[in-house]
Amino acid sequence: MQVPIMPAKGEKFIIPIGPQHPALKEPGHFEFSVDGEVVTGASLRLGYVHRGIEKGTEGRNWVQTLYLLERICGICSHVHATAYCLGVERLAGVEAPPRAQAIRSLVAELERIHSHLLWLGVAAHEAGFDMLFMHSWRDREIVMNLLEGLTGNRVNYSANVLGGVKCDIDARQTDAILAGLEHLEDRTRHYLTVVTSDVMFLRRTRGIGVMTKDVAEKLGVVGPTARASGVARDVRLNAPYAAYDRYPVELITATAGDLEARFIVRVQELFETYRVIRAILADLPEGELTVRMPRRIKEGETISRVEAPRGELFYFIKSNGSDTAERVKVRTPTLPNMASVLTLAVGHQLADMPMILAGIDPCFSCNDRMIVVRDPAGRGAHWTWDDLREYGIEYYR
Amino acid sequence: MNNPLEHTWQSVMDQLKTWARINSPWAIHFNSGSCNGCDIEILATLTPRYDMERFGVKLQGSPRHADILICTGPVTRQARERLIRIYEQMPEPKFVVAVGSCALTGGAFQGCYNVMGGIDQVIPVDAYIPGCPPRPEAIIDGLVKLLGSLKADGAPERASEPPLAASVLEPSS
Ligand code: SF4
């Protein structure tokens, strides 16, 4: 971290944070201009973990791409794979069997538990509440065990294959999951009490980073961040995919729009998740796990949307009839939410910044995509495909 | 050091430092392009179920206080300079642990245009922990093996030659 130099009169301090910073586990670079302790402006530089995955898909076939896309984000790998599989299956004109769809939803909900508990811990850590961090991560190990028992890996489970899922669930696993949920539900009730009644904690969250419904809609934020501001937006409800039409989810919203509301929404979503998992386990359809997928996918294009733990995840997939994707475009939930951080930062204390950032549950690895910062050729802000192609060829010449 | 007394003194001090370092190495974590999978497993090793602090390992923020640099992810072109800078800022002796298949070779991201490959393409690496992501047990095992090799002779055998040249370190704004 650089130390700001004394500014000339009338100028402002600019405090650079990151990319390597104790409060952020992932690289992102922020610049806050401050007037005393109050933030007057914020800017953000992303791209430290840009790996070029979308381009990378063009050199891989449909199956290899699945495993690459799963590694866009280790926290919500399953939703990436689900979005991709659903899209490709639609293009190919096949549908995964009902049991596979149910297991997809089941793993997605287990993943939501792990992600929300992880977030609860990290956000508590930013607030200096390390006790809650340790507790929630200890409880998170229960669901990590369940995921490992189900799929064989703790992170990047690869439960999906094109045309279905790879893992079945038997009576023993059902029992283990139910027992785990029992304990987790108990703990979640405790967490709900903590985030709504701990006086010290409330001073960090109540009334901080308030985003009204209007602002939330204007910025286009998604997921729990939007729901905490009263925006009723959840892909699982608005456009049910996998097995969510069979096991409907109830929407959890709050109206306060501050950090406390974001905590409450996420913790209450956990209860909803437990309920959905129980519903799935109680009524799991029998049948096959996979259907046959063609090697080459018919020409066409499709979009596929799923609700990641952080909000709406959007995939655009285009096939030209060969065994590789012509274009895969991913929009992850953190990007729209990130805009809210920069807006909300203004007017708050510098010390609140980590909390406001943590409040959207940022995930930089999903986030980093190519952006044109400088335009040497003076071609304006819009690049056509030909421009971009030409630029790519020139760059590597 | 011609004076034998001074020599003894020096070696005693060295032994003392190694002893202290082995018993309480401070680590810093840098993500140079990972998918977060390895990062959350590193965090998990710090939490009650695995509790890496048993071995005195403490994760903290500043490279200037760190003995061990824990790297995750392949090195992206953007993060490369930062990685080198953080490595340069660490005091000697310093050790680098690469966690995850990506950090070893580039893993699943091999061939992506913004990825330069494993950590050892950029800075020298002392311990490699494979897995995608490695289990927390594996991370602990790797760290303990690194500490064990320190115990034996004070410095682990470098698997790769340091590719760092003075020219690598472009001054960044
Ligand atoms: S090794 Fe696997 S889990 Fe670790 S950063 Fe790479 S892709 Fe993610």
Coordinates of C-alpha atoms in Angstrom, one line a residue, chain B:
Chain B
M1 CA 34.8 -13.5 10.2
N2 CA 38.3 -14.4 11.3
N3 CA 37.6 -14.2 14.9
P4 CA 36.5 -17.7 16.0
L5 CA 34.4 -16.2 18.8
E6 CA 32.5 -14.1 16.4
H7 CA 32.0 -17.1 14.2
T8 CA 30.5 -19.1 17.0
W9 CA 28.3 -16.2 18.0
Q10 CA 27.1 -15.9 14.4
S11 CA 26.2 -19.6 14.1
V12 CA 24.4 -19.5 17.5
M13 CA 22.4 -16.6 16.3
D14 CA 21.6 -18.3 13.0
Q15 CA 20.4 -21.4 14.8
L16 CA 18.3 -19.3 17.1
K17 CA 16.7 -17.6 14.1
T18 CA 16.0 -20.8 12.3
W19 CA 14.4 -22.2 15.5
A20 CA 12.2 -19.2 15.9
R21 CA 11.2 -19.2 12.2
I22 CA 10.3 -22.9 12.3
N23 CA 8.2 -22.5 15.3
S24 CA 6.3 -19.4 14.2
P25 CA 6.5 -18.7 10.5
W26 CA 4.3 -15.8 9.3
A27 CA 2.7 -16.3 6.0
I28 CA 1.2 -13.9 3.5
H29 CA -1.3 -15.0 0.8
F30 CA -1.4 -13.7 -2.7
N31 CA -3.9 -14.6 -5.3
S32 CA -2.4 -14.0 -8.7
G33 CA -5.4 -15.2 -10.7
S34 CA -6.9 -18.1 -9.0
C35 CA -10.6 -19.2 -9.1
N36 CA -10.9 -18.7 -5.3
G37 CA -11.1 -22.4 -4.7
C38 CA -7.6 -22.6 -3.4
D39 CA -8.1 -19.3 -1.4
I40 CA -11.1 -20.6 0.5
E41 CA -9.2 -23.8 1.3
I42 CA -6.3 -21.8 2.7
L43 CA -8.7 -19.8 4.8
A44 CA -10.3 -23.1 5.9
T45 CA -7.0 -24.3 7.2
L46 CA -7.0 -21.3 9.5
T47 CA -10.4 -22.0 11.0
P48 CA -11.2 -24.3 13.9
R49 CA -11.5 -27.7 12.1
Y50 CA -8.0 -27.6 10.7
D51 CA -6.4 -24.8 12.7
M52 CA -3.1 -24.1 11.1
E53 CA -2.1 -21.9 14.0
R54 CA -1.2 -25.0 15.9
F55 CA 2.0 -24.9 13.9
G56 CA 2.5 -21.3 14.7
V57 CA 1.6 -20.3 11.2
K58 CA -0.1 -17.0 11.1
L59 CA -1.6 -15.3 8.1
Q60 CA -1.1 -11.6 8.1
G61 CA -1.2 -8.7 5.8
S62 CA 2.1 -7.1 5.1
P63 CA 4.8 -8.7 2.9
R64 CA 7.4 -7.0 5.0
H65 CA 6.6 -9.2 8.0
A66 CA 6.2 -12.4 6.2
D67 CA 8.5 -15.5 6.0
I68 CA 6.3 -17.6 3.7
L69 CA 4.5 -16.4 0.6
I70 CA 1.5 -18.6 -0.2
C71 CA 0.6 -18.3 -3.8
T72 CA -2.6 -19.5 -5.5
G73 CA -3.6 -19.5 -9.1
P74 CA -1.8 -19.1 -12.3
V75 CA 0.1 -15.9 -12.9
T76 CA -1.9 -13.5 -15.1
R77 CA -0.2 -10.8 -17.0
Q78 CA -1.7 -8.2 -14.8
A79 CA -0.8 -9.7 -11.5
R80 CA 2.8 -10.7 -12.5
E81 CA 4.3 -7.4 -11.6
R82 CA 2.6 -7.3 -8.3
L83 CA 3.7 -10.8 -7.5
I84 CA 7.3 -9.9 -8.1
R85 CA 6.9 -6.7 -6.1
I86 CA 5.5 -8.5 -3.1
Y87 CA 8.2 -11.1 -3.4
E88 CA 10.9 -8.4 -3.5
Q89 CA 9.4 -6.7 -0.4
M90 CA 9.7 -9.8 1.8
P91 CA 12.8 -10.0 3.9
E92 CA 15.3 -12.8 3.5
P93 CA 15.2 -15.7 4.0
K94 CA 11.9 -16.1 2.3
F95 CA 10.0 -19.2 1.1
V96 CA 7.3 -19.6 -1.5
V97 CA 4.6 -22.2 -1.4
A98 CA 2.5 -22.7 -4.6
V99 CA -0.9 -24.1 -3.8
G100 CA -3.1 -25.8 -6.4
S101 CA -2.6 -27.2 -9.8
C102 CA -2.9 -23.7 -11.3
A103 CA -0.1 -22.4 -9.3
L104 CA 2.0 -25.4 -10.3
T105 CA 1.5 -25.4 -14.0
G106 CA -1.4 -23.2 -15.0
G107 CA -3.7 -26.1 -14.5
A108 CA -7.1 -25.8 -16.2
F109 CA -6.2 -22.4 -17.5
Q110 CA -3.3 -23.5 -19.7
G111 CA -3.5 -21.9 -23.0
C112 CA -5.6 -18.9 -22.0
Y113 CA -4.1 -15.8 -23.4
N114 CA -3.7 -13.9 -20.2
V115 CA -2.1 -16.7 -18.3
M116 CA 1.6 -17.0 -18.0
G117 CA 1.7 -20.4 -16.4
G118 CA 2.7 -21.5 -12.9
I119 CA 4.2 -19.4 -10.2
D120 CA 7.7 -20.7 -10.9
Q121 CA 7.6 -19.0 -14.2
V122 CA 7.9 -15.7 -12.3
I123 CA 9.4 -16.3 -8.8
P124 CA 11.3 -19.3 -7.3
V125 CA 9.1 -21.8 -5.5
D126 CA 10.1 -23.9 -2.6
A127 CA 7.1 -26.2 -2.1
Y128 CA 4.5 -27.3 -4.4
I129 CA 1.1 -28.5 -3.2
P130 CA -1.0 -30.1 -6.0
G131 CA -4.7 -30.5 -6.1
C132 CA -7.6 -28.6 -7.5
P133 CA -8.0 -27.4 -4.9
P134 CA -5.7 -29.3 -2.5
R135 CA -7.5 -30.4 0.7
P136 CA -6.7 -28.4 3.8
E137 CA -4.9 -31.5 5.1
A138 CA -2.6 -31.3 2.0
I139 CA -1.9 -27.7 2.5
I140 CA -1.0 -28.3 6.1
D141 CA 1.2 -31.3 5.1
G142 CA 3.0 -29.1 2.5
L143 CA 3.7 -26.4 5.0
V144 CA 4.9 -28.8 7.6
K145 CA 7.2 -30.5 5.1
L146 CA 8.6 -27.2 4.2
L147 CA 9.2 -26.4 7.9
G148 CA 10.7 -29.9 8.3
S149 CA 13.2 -29.3 5.6
L150 CA 14.2 -26.1 7.2
K151 CA 14.9 -28.0 10.4
A152 CA 17.3 -30.3 8.6
D153 CA 19.6 -27.8 7.0
G154 CA 18.2 -24.4 7.4
A155 CA 17.2 -24.0 3.8
P156 CA 15.0 -26.1 1.6
E157 CA 16.3 -27.3 -1.7
R158 CA 15.1 -25.1 -4.4
A159 CA 13.3 -27.0 -7.1
S160 CA 13.7 -24.2 -9.6
E161 CA 16.4 -21.7 -10.2
P162 CA 15.4 -18.1 -9.5
P163 CA 14.5 -16.6 -12.8
L164 CA 14.5 -13.1 -11.3
A165 CA 16.7 -10.7 -13.1
A166 CA 17.1 -7.1 -12.3
S167 CA 15.4 -6.2 -15.5
V168 CA 12.3 -8.0 -14.5
L169 CA 11.4 -5.5 -11.9
E170 CA 10.1 -2.6 -13.9
P171 CA 9.4 0.3 -11.7
S172 CA 5.7 0.6 -11.4
S173 CA 3.9 3.7 -10.6

